[in-house]
Structure formats: structure tokens, C-alpha cells
Coordinates of C-alpha atoms and ligand atoms in Angstrom, one line a residue:
X1 CA 38.3 -46.2 12.6
X2 CA 39.7 -49.8 13.1
X3 CA 43.5 -49.9 13.2
X4 CA 45.5 -51.7 10.5
X5 CA 48.1 -52.8 13.1
X6 CA 47.7 -55.8 15.3
X7 CA 49.9 -54.3 18.1
X8 CA 50.9 -50.9 19.5
X9 CA 54.6 -51.2 20.3
X10 CA 55.5 -47.6 19.3
X11 CA 53.6 -44.6 18.1
X12 CA 54.3 -45.1 14.4
X13 CA 52.6 -48.5 14.5
X14 CA 49.6 -46.4 13.5
X15 CA 49.5 -44.1 10.5
X16 CA 49.2 -40.3 10.9
X17 CA 45.5 -40.6 9.8
X18 CA 44.9 -43.2 12.4
X19 CA 46.7 -41.2 15.1
X20 CA 44.5 -38.2 14.2
X21 CA 41.4 -40.3 14.5
X22 CA 42.5 -41.8 17.8
X23 CA 43.0 -38.3 19.3
X24 CA 39.6 -37.3 18.0
X25 CA 38.1 -40.4 19.6
X26 CA 40.0 -39.8 22.9
X27 CA 38.6 -36.2 23.0
X28 CA 35.1 -37.5 22.4
X29 CA 35.5 -40.2 25.1
X30 CA 36.9 -37.6 27.5
X31 CA 33.7 -35.6 26.8
X32 CA 31.6 -38.6 27.8
X33 CA 31.2 -40.7 24.6
X34 CA 30.9 -44.4 25.4
X35 CA 31.8 -47.5 23.5
X36 CA 30.3 -51.0 24.2
X37 CA 32.9 -53.1 22.4
X38 CA 35.0 -54.0 25.4
X39 CA 32.2 -55.0 27.7
X40 CA 33.4 -58.2 29.4
X41 CA 36.8 -57.9 27.8
X42 CA 40.0 -58.6 29.9
X43 CA 43.3 -56.8 29.6
X44 CA 46.3 -58.6 31.0
X45 CA 48.9 -56.1 32.4
X46 CA 52.5 -57.3 32.8
X47 CA 54.8 -55.1 34.8
X48 CA 58.5 -55.6 35.1
X49 CA 58.9 -52.1 36.5
X50 CA 56.8 -49.9 38.9
X51 CA 54.0 -47.7 37.7
X52 CA 51.4 -45.3 39.0
X53 CA 49.8 -43.7 36.0
X54 CA 50.1 -46.6 33.5
X55 CA 48.7 -49.1 35.9
X56 CA 45.9 -47.0 37.3
X57 CA 44.9 -45.4 34.0
X58 CA 44.6 -48.8 32.2
X59 CA 42.9 -50.5 35.0
X60 CA 40.4 -47.6 35.5
X61 CA 40.0 -47.3 31.8
X62 CA 39.0 -50.9 31.3
X63 CA 36.5 -50.7 34.2
X64 CA 35.0 -47.6 32.5
X65 CA 34.8 -49.5 29.2
X66 CA 32.8 -52.3 30.9
X67 CA 35.8 -54.7 31.0
X68 CA 38.4 -55.9 33.4
X69 CA 42.2 -55.4 33.8
X70 CA 44.4 -57.9 35.5
X71 CA 47.7 -56.8 37.2
X72 CA 50.5 -59.2 36.6
X73 CA 53.5 -58.1 38.5
X74 CA 57.0 -59.8 38.4
X75 CA 56.3 -61.8 41.6
X76 CA 52.7 -62.7 40.6
X77 CA 53.3 -64.8 37.6
X78 CA 55.7 -67.6 36.5
X79 CA 57.5 -65.1 34.1
X80 CA 59.3 -63.8 37.2
X81 CA 60.3 -67.3 38.2
X82 CA 61.8 -68.6 35.0
X83 CA 58.9 -69.3 32.6
X84 CA 60.0 -68.0 29.2
X85 CA 58.3 -64.9 27.9
X86 CA 57.2 -66.7 24.7
X87 CA 55.4 -69.3 26.8
X88 CA 53.7 -66.7 28.9
X89 CA 52.7 -64.9 25.7
X90 CA 51.1 -67.9 24.1
X91 CA 49.2 -68.8 27.3
X92 CA 48.0 -65.3 28.0
X93 CA 46.8 -65.0 24.4
X94 CA 44.5 -68.0 25.0
X95 CA 42.7 -66.2 27.9
X96 CA 42.7 -62.4 27.5
X97 CA 41.6 -60.0 24.8
X98 CA 44.8 -57.9 25.0
X99 CA 48.0 -57.6 26.8
X100 CA 49.6 -54.3 28.0
X101 CA 53.3 -54.7 29.1
X102 CA 55.8 -52.6 30.8
X103 CA 59.2 -54.2 30.2
X104 CA 62.9 -53.3 30.2
X105 CA 64.1 -54.6 26.8
X106 CA 62.1 -53.4 23.8
X107 CA 62.9 -56.7 22.0
X108 CA 60.9 -58.4 24.7
X109 CA 57.7 -56.6 23.9
X110 CA 58.3 -57.6 20.2
X111 CA 58.6 -61.3 21.4
X112 CA 55.3 -60.8 23.3
X113 CA 53.6 -59.5 20.3
X114 CA 55.0 -62.3 18.1
X115 CA 53.8 -65.1 20.4
X116 CA 50.6 -63.7 21.9
X117 CA 47.5 -64.3 19.8
X118 CA 46.0 -61.0 20.9
X119 CA 46.9 -57.3 20.6
X120 CA 49.9 -56.2 22.6
X121 CA 50.3 -52.6 23.9
X122 CA 53.7 -51.2 25.0
X123 CA 53.3 -49.7 28.4
X124 CA 56.9 -48.5 28.4
X125 CA 60.2 -50.1 27.4
X126 CA 63.7 -48.8 27.6
X127 CA 63.2 -47.5 24.0
X128 CA 59.7 -46.2 23.8
X129 CA 56.6 -45.1 25.6
X130 CA 53.9 -44.6 22.9
X131 CA 50.9 -44.5 25.3
X132 CA 52.5 -41.5 26.9
X133 CA 52.9 -39.9 23.5
X134 CA 49.1 -40.3 22.8
X135 CA 48.3 -38.5 26.0
X136 CA 51.0 -35.8 25.2
X137 CA 49.6 -35.1 21.8
X138 CA 46.0 -34.9 23.2
X139 CA 47.3 -32.4 25.8
X140 CA 49.0 -30.3 23.2
X141 CA 45.9 -30.4 21.0
X142 CA 43.8 -29.2 23.9
X143 CA 46.1 -26.4 25.0
X144 CA 48.7 -24.8 22.7
X145 CA 47.5 -26.5 19.5
X146 CA 49.3 -28.6 16.9
X147 CA 51.1 -25.7 15.2
X148 CA 53.3 -25.6 18.3
X149 CA 57.0 -25.9 18.7
X150 CA 58.0 -28.2 21.6
X151 CA 61.5 -28.2 23.0
X152 CA 62.6 -31.6 24.6
X153 CA 65.2 -30.8 27.2
X154 CA 67.1 -33.5 29.1
X155 CA 67.6 -37.2 28.6
X156 CA 67.1 -38.7 25.1
X157 CA 65.0 -41.4 26.6
X158 CA 62.0 -43.6 25.9
X159 CA 59.5 -40.9 26.5
X160 CA 61.4 -38.4 24.3
X161 CA 62.0 -40.9 21.5
X162 CA 58.3 -41.8 21.1
X163 CA 57.3 -38.2 21.5
X164 CA 59.6 -36.9 18.7
X165 CA 58.2 -39.5 16.3
X166 CA 54.6 -38.8 17.3
X167 CA 55.1 -35.1 17.1
X168 CA 56.4 -35.5 13.6
X169 CA 53.3 -37.5 12.7
X170 CA 51.0 -34.7 14.2
X171 CA 52.8 -31.9 12.4
X172 CA 54.4 -30.5 15.6
X173 CA 57.8 -28.9 15.4
X174 CA 60.4 -30.2 17.8
X175 CA 63.7 -29.0 19.1
X176 CA 65.9 -31.5 21.1
X177 CA 68.6 -30.6 23.6
X178 CA 70.4 -33.4 25.4
X179 CA 73.9 -33.9 26.7
X180 CA 76.2 -35.3 24.0
X181 CA 76.4 -38.8 25.5
X182 CA 72.7 -39.1 26.2
X183 CA 71.1 -38.2 22.9
X184 CA 68.2 -40.0 21.1
X185 CA 68.9 -42.9 18.7
X186 CA 69.5 -41.7 15.1
X187 CA 66.7 -44.0 14.0
X188 CA 64.2 -41.7 15.9
X189 CA 65.3 -38.7 13.8
X190 CA 65.2 -40.9 10.7
X191 CA 61.6 -41.9 11.5
X192 CA 60.6 -38.3 12.3
X193 CA 62.1 -37.3 8.9
X194 CA 59.8 -39.8 7.2
X195 CA 56.9 -37.7 8.5
X196 CA 58.5 -34.4 7.4
X197 CA 60.2 -33.3 10.6
X198 CA 63.9 -32.6 10.4
X199 CA 65.3 -32.4 13.9
X200 CA 68.7 -30.8 14.5
X201 CA 69.6 -32.0 18.0
X202 CA 71.7 -29.6 20.1
X203 CA 73.5 -29.8 23.5
X204 CA 72.4 -26.2 24.2
X205 CA 69.1 -26.1 26.3
X206 CA 68.8 -22.3 26.0
X207 CA 69.0 -22.5 22.2
X208 CA 66.3 -25.2 22.2
X209 CA 63.8 -23.4 24.3
X210 CA 64.1 -20.1 22.5
X211 CA 60.7 -19.5 20.8
X212 CA 59.2 -22.8 22.1
X213 CA 55.6 -23.0 23.0
X214 CA 56.2 -26.0 25.3
X215 CA 59.3 -27.2 27.1
X216 CA 59.1 -31.0 27.8
X217 CA 61.4 -32.9 30.2
X218 CA 61.6 -36.2 32.0
X219 CA 63.7 -37.8 34.7
X220 CA 67.4 -38.0 34.1
X221 CA 67.7 -41.4 35.7
X222 CA 65.1 -43.8 34.2
X223 CA 64.0 -47.0 35.9
X224 CA 66.8 -49.5 35.6
X225 CA 69.5 -46.8 35.4
X226 CA 70.0 -46.3 39.1
X227 CA 73.6 -47.4 38.9
X228 CA 74.4 -44.6 36.5
X229 CA 73.1 -41.9 38.9
X230 CA 76.4 -40.1 39.7
X231 CA 77.6 -39.9 36.1
X232 CA 74.2 -38.8 34.8
X233 CA 73.8 -36.1 37.5
X234 CA 77.1 -34.7 36.4
X235 CA 76.3 -34.9 32.7
X236 CA 73.0 -33.2 33.1
X237 CA 74.3 -30.1 34.8
X238 CA 72.7 -27.1 33.0
X239 CA 69.7 -29.1 31.7
X240 CA 67.3 -28.5 34.6
X241 CA 64.0 -26.9 33.6
X242 CA 63.9 -24.0 36.0
X243 CA 62.8 -20.3 36.0
X244 CA 66.1 -19.2 34.6
X245 CA 65.8 -21.4 31.5
X246 CA 62.2 -20.4 31.0
X247 CA 62.9 -16.7 31.5
X248 CA 62.0 -14.8 28.3
X249 CA 59.7 -17.5 27.1
X250 CA 56.0 -18.0 27.5
X251 CA 56.4 -21.7 27.3
X252 CA 54.1 -24.2 29.0
X253 CA 55.8 -27.1 30.6
X254 CA 55.3 -30.8 30.1
X255 CA 56.6 -33.8 32.1
X256 CA 55.3 -37.4 31.9
X257 CA 55.8 -37.8 35.7
X258 CA 56.9 -39.0 38.1
X259 CA 59.0 -35.9 38.5
X260 CA 62.2 -35.7 40.6
X261 CA 61.9 -32.1 41.8
X262 CA 65.3 -30.5 42.1
X263 CA 66.8 -32.6 39.4
X264 CA 65.3 -32.3 35.9
X265 CA 62.7 -29.7 37.0
X266 CA 62.3 -27.3 39.9
X267 CA 59.4 -27.5 42.4
X268 CA 58.3 -23.9 41.5
X269 CA 58.0 -24.7 37.8
X270 CA 56.1 -27.9 38.4
X271 CA 53.7 -26.1 40.7
X272 CA 53.3 -23.1 38.4
X273 CA 50.5 -22.2 36.0
X274 CA 52.9 -23.2 33.1
X275 CA 52.6 -26.9 34.1
X276 CA 50.4 -29.1 31.9
X277 CA 51.5 -32.2 33.7
X278 CA 48.2 -33.1 35.5
X279 CA 46.3 -32.8 32.2
X280 CA 48.9 -35.1 30.6
X281 CA 48.4 -37.6 33.4
X282 CA 44.6 -37.5 33.1
X283 CA 44.8 -37.8 29.3
X284 CA 46.6 -41.1 29.6
X285 CA 43.3 -42.7 30.4
X286 CA 41.3 -41.0 27.7
X287 CA 43.8 -41.6 25.0
X288 CA 44.3 -45.3 26.0
X289 CA 40.6 -45.9 26.1
X290 CA 40.4 -44.8 22.5
X291 CA 43.3 -47.0 21.7
X292 CA 41.8 -50.0 23.6
X293 CA 38.5 -49.9 21.8
X294 CA 40.0 -49.5 18.4
X295 CA 42.8 -52.1 18.9
X296 CA 41.0 -54.7 21.0
X297 CA 37.5 -54.0 19.9
X298 CA 37.8 -55.0 16.2
X299 CA 35.7 -53.5 13.5
Ligands
CP1 N1 54.2 -41.5 33.0 C1 54.1 -42.8 33.4 O1 54.2 -43.7 32.6 O2 54.0 -42.9 34.7 P1 54.1 -44.3 35.6 O3 55.5 -44.7 35.6 O4 53.5 -43.9 36.9 O5 53.2 -45.3 34.9
NVA2 N1 61.9 -42.3 31.4 C1 61.2 -42.7 32.6 C2 59.7 -42.6 32.3 C3 58.9 -43.0 33.5 C4 57.4 -43.0 33.1 C5 61.6 -44.1 32.9 O1 61.7 -44.9 32.0 O2 61.8 -44.5 34.1

């Protein structure tokens, strides 16, 4: 199903029906279905921050689709040396078939989308990580099913914000527990409500995980927040996903990775049978391949 949107900057740039179809397509491609539309296509990949999964899954994905992905790190292109983003965007749009960008400021990915005459995919900003959400929803569909309740425990960050909106679109129930000063933006809950999910955020992790089918967490100190380390570590005391928090639940555990063992999650939980994290990581590529063919491949 071709997508109505020109760009994928957050998960609700697609409709719930398109999201459902993308996940179907991702599952089919994971099972071996091929698509010829991106043969010889090039994806430019701008990274202002480090990455393992996003870089490798997009690059490998484009190779599998018969195309090519080009890594453009901060020191590799003139963007990192003073060329304005809107100029970079206009030039890249003349060469490549799509741009995937990992940037700090969400407003910058909007500038990229405005000026690049090709589809732009958000590979993580400080506000959103919709490609992660695609993989997360595929993982939930494959394991616990979409009638699940997922408890987000920890920082109200980019991964959590896109996940809550995407879960709402997929009909997944969500509980959110964050420290009071590190909650999600109210606009996230407003957008989730538009898809029929009313979230009542709490500061009590134990209340959030009660009855949950999945407990999802992410790092407490996101990329770019290193100077907040001491204050955040203090604020997140009690929010660690550990055996004590999970006791009395049958919950599976999700984490977008990279994990900081001993901070937001313990080593034994991450290494346990509860952990869906490796499926999540693999599903990044399958979900993004479906997105790439539908967004860059046209009708
Ligand atoms: N989950 C995720 O986006 O991982 P990377 O930072 O390794 O890309
Ligand atoms: N919240 C984390 C996610 C990393 C994939 C960060 O932004 O650093």
C-alpha cells in the first residue's frame, strides 16, 4: 500500500491502516518476500549521534533491497563544518532517493523534510524514534499479540514518546511510569487519545507493571544528556527494571538498546528468557525495509 505521507518523521505520519499494512509487509519480508522497487536506489544517512542498530539495519536493509546506503557522519560532510542544513537538504535531494537522519533537534528533521526533494525518515531525534516503534510493534505482534498491555518504565524520552503514540494506533494498552520531572510531553498523550488510548501517567513503577504483559524501558541518560548524569541517576532511583519489580508478573521485557546494565535494567533481566530485545533489534531491519519500499518506492 503506497503511503500518503511524503516523509516519516514520527509514527503518526502514517495512518493506523497504513501502519497495520506496513507491519504485515514487514512480516512478509522477514519471511523472505522480496520487492524490486529499490534496486539501484540510494539512501543518504545523516548521523549527528552514534548508532549501531540504526546504521547497520538501514545499510544492510538497502543492500538486501538491491540498493545502496551512504553513511554521512558529522565529520564526513560540510554540514558538520558550517553548511546550513537547508542547503545540505536541497543538494542531497538532487542525488539520492531518500534521506534517513539521526539528529538532536526534532525541528531540524522537519527542516530537512521541507527542503529535501525526496522522502525523509527520522532515525531518532530528541523527541521521537518512529523506526524503533515500527520494530517494537512488529515484535509485540509476533510475541504477546496486540491485545497486550505494555508498561513503559523510566525516562519519558524519544523512544517512549513514539511508542505510546504507535501503541495507541495499534490498539495496544499502555501504562507509563516516569519520575515527575522526566515525563513525556502532554502532546504525546493528546495524540494517543486521538487514537482512543487514554494514558494516566504515574510516578509509581510498581503500579504501572501490575498486570502488564510487557515492561519496556530505555536508558536514563540519552545521547546528548551526559551533563545531566548525576541528577538523572538520583531522580530515577526506584525505576530500575529488575527481578524485584518483575516479581509477581509474567511480563516480557523490551529495551530498544543499547542498554546500560545496572542502571535502567539489570544484567540478569536482560539475559533472561523474558527479554525480547534481540527480536526488537532484528525487527528494525524488517520493519524499515517495508517502510523503505513503500515510502521511497512509490506506487
Ligand atoms: N535502538 C537504536 O536506535 O539503537 P542505535 O542507537 O544503536 O541505532
Ligand atoms: N533514548 C536513547 C535511545 C537510543 C537508541 C537516546 O536517545 O540516546
